[in-house]
Structures are given as C-alpha cells and as structure tokens.
C-alpha positions as MATLAB code, in Angstrom:
seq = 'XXXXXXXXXXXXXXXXXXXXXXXXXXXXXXXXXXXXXXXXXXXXXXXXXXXXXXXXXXXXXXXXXXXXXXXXXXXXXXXXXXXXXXXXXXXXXXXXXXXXXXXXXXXXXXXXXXXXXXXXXXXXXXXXXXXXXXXXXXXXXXXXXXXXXXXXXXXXXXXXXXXXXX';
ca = [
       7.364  -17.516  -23.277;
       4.200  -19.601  -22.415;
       1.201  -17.928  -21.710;
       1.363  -18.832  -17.561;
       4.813  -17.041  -17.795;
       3.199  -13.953  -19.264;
       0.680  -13.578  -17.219;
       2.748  -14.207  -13.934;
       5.045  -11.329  -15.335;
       1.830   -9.167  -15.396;
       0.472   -9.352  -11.894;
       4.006   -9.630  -10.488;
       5.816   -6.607   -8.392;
       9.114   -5.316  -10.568;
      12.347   -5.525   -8.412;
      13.405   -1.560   -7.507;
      16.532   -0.426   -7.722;
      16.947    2.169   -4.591;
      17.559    5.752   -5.850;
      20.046    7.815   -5.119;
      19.183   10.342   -2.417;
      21.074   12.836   -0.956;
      20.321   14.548    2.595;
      18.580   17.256    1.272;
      16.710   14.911   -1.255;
      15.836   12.928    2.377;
      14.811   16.351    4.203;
      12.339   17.570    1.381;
      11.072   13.827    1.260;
      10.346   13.665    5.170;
       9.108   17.530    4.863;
       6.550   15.975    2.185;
       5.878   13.484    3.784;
       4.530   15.024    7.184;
       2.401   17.598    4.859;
       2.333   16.920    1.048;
       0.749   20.711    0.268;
       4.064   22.196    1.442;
       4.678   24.803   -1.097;
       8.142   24.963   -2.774;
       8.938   28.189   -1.205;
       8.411   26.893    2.117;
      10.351   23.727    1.750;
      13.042   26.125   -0.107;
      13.430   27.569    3.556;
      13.693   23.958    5.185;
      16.521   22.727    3.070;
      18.061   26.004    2.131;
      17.511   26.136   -1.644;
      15.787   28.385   -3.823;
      12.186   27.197   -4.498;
      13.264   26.716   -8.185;
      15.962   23.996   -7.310;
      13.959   22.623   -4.852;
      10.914   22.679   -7.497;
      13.612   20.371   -9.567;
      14.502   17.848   -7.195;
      10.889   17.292   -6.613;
      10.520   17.210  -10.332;
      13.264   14.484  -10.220;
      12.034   12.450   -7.252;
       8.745   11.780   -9.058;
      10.231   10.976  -12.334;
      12.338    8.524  -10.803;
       9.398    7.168   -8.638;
      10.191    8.009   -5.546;
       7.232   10.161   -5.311;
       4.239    8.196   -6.852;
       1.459   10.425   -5.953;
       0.287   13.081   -3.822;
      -2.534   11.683   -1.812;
      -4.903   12.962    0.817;
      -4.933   10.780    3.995;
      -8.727   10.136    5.296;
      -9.549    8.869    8.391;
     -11.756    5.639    8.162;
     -14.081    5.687   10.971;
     -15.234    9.343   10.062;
     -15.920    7.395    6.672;
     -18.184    4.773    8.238;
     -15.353    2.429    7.886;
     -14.829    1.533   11.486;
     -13.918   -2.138   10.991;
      -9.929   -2.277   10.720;
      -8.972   -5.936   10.334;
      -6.275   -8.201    8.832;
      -6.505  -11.116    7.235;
      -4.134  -13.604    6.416;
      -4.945  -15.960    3.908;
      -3.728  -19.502    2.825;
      -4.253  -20.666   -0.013;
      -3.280  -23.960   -2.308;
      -1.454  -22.824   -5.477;
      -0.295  -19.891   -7.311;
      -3.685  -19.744   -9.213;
      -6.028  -19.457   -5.953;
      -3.636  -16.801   -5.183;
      -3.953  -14.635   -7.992;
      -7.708  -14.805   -7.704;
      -7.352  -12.991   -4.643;
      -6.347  -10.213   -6.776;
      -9.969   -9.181   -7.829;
     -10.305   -7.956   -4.375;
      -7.857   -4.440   -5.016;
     -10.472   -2.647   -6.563;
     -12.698   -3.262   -3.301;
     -12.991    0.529   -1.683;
     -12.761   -1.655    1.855;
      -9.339   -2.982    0.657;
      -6.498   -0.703    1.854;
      -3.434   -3.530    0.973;
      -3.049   -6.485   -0.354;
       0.127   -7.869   -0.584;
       1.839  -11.507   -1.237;
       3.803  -12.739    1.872;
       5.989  -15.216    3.149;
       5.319  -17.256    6.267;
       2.398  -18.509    7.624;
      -0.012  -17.658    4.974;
       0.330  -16.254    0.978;
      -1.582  -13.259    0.902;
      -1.986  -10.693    3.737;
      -5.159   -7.850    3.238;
      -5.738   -4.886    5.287;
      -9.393   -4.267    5.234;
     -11.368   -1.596    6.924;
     -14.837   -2.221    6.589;
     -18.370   -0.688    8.211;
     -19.202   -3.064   10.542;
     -19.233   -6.908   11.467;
     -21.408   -8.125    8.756;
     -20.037   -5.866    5.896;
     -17.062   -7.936    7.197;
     -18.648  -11.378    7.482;
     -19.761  -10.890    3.655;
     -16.283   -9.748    2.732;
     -14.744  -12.863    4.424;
     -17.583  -15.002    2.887;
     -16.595  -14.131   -0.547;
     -12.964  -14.630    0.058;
     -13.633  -18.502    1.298;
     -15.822  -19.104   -1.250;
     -13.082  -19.007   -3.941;
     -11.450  -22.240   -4.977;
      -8.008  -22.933   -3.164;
      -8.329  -20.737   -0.582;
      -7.193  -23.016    2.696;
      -7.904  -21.312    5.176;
      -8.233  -17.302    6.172;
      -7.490  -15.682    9.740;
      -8.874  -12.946   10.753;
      -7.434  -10.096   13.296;
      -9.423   -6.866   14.323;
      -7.578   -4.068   15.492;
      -8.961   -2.643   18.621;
      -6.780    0.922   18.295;
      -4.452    2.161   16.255;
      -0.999    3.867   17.608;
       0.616    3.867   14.430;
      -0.023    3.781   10.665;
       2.534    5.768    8.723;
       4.644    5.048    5.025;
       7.974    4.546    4.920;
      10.568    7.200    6.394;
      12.963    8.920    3.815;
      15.756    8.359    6.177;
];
C-alpha cells in the first residue's frame, strides 16, 4: 500500500453497517434523544422495562455505536456566535481537499463534511460577527486549490436536530 493510499484510508469516513434496532431500542433512542439526562428509571417507565434491562440496552447501543456521546446542546448566539453560515467550497484535487481538514479543530466549525454536487466540501460555521467571518473565509481562499467558496448566512433557524431513531 503506497503511502497516498494510507493516508487517504486515515482521513476517510468507514462505511457503517446499520444496527439492529428493535422498537423499544428506537423508543429509548428517541426518549434520549429529546433529553439525554433521562435517568434509567424513568425511561424504564417509557418502554416498560426494568431500569436494569433498559440500563443494558443502553449499555449495548453505545458499544455498538449507536450512541457516540452524550453531549450538551448550547445555543450559539448566547455564546457570541451569532454568525450561522454555510459554505460550500470547490476545490481542484483531492489534496486541496484534505487541507480543508485543518479547519475541524476551529471552535467556529460545527461540520465539515465531503459532498457531492456542486462543490467538495460543505462547512457549517457559526462565527461572532462579519469580520470574524471575513477572516475565516480569508484563510480558507488562501489555501492552494481551493476554486472557489460560496457563502450562505442563515437569517433564522426553524430547525436543527440529529437524526431520528425511527
């Protein structure tokens, strides 16, 4: 395997094999998912189980990574981060893509993902204001390869939610 190959294996996203999930499996997973501090007694009363099965499957669902973390959900403009934009960014070859990838570690970076389309990456970035922004978007263009990058600022949000268990 040449070195290119190993590194493109590195900084790639593993296919996923769905997991097997059952209805309750799906109920304690939406239950979670509305309010992740649910204690196992109380979602043993939502699915009907004792809190040490349901203590189990939760066990189960994290091994098997459908639960990768327990997070806390913060709102961005009480942050100071009142800038929600997207960018979508074109770019010339594989390499120039991959250097985009120095930008996850960026608190203002929320995702970052490789797409298909018009455009190679796509970045959600919330940042303070216009020239935080304009500095952000000035560091992005001044890497080698990138084509081009468009930039869309959400006015309001209606919806922002992970996936649904169903």
């Amino acid at each position: 395997m040449s070195a290119f190959d190993k590194e493109k294996d590195g900084i790639r996203q593993t296919r996923h094999k769905p997991a097997e999930l059952d209805a309750i499996d799906r109920k304690i997973l939406g239950a979670l998912a509305e309010n992740a501090g649910r204690s196992y007694t109380e979602l043993s009363e939502l699915v009907n189980l004792s809190a040490p099965a349901v203590h189990d499957r939760v066990k189960r669902l994290k091994r098997d990574g459908v639960i990768t973390g327990t997070v806390a959900i913060l709102d961005g403009c009480k942050l100071g981060r009142t800038l929600l934009t997207f960018l979508v960014i074109d770019t010339n070859s594989y390499k120039a893509t991959r250097a985009l990838l120095q930008f996850t570690s960026r608190k203002e970076v929320e995702e970052l993902h490789t797409v298909a389309g018009d455009g190679c990456v796509f970045i959600k970035v919330r940042a303070a204001d216009t020239e935080s922004l304009e500095n952000f978007l000035m560091e992005i263009q001044s890497l080698e390869g990138v084509r081009s990058v468009r930039s869309y600022i959400a006015l309001s949000t209606f919806l922002e939610r992970g996936p649904s268990p169903d």
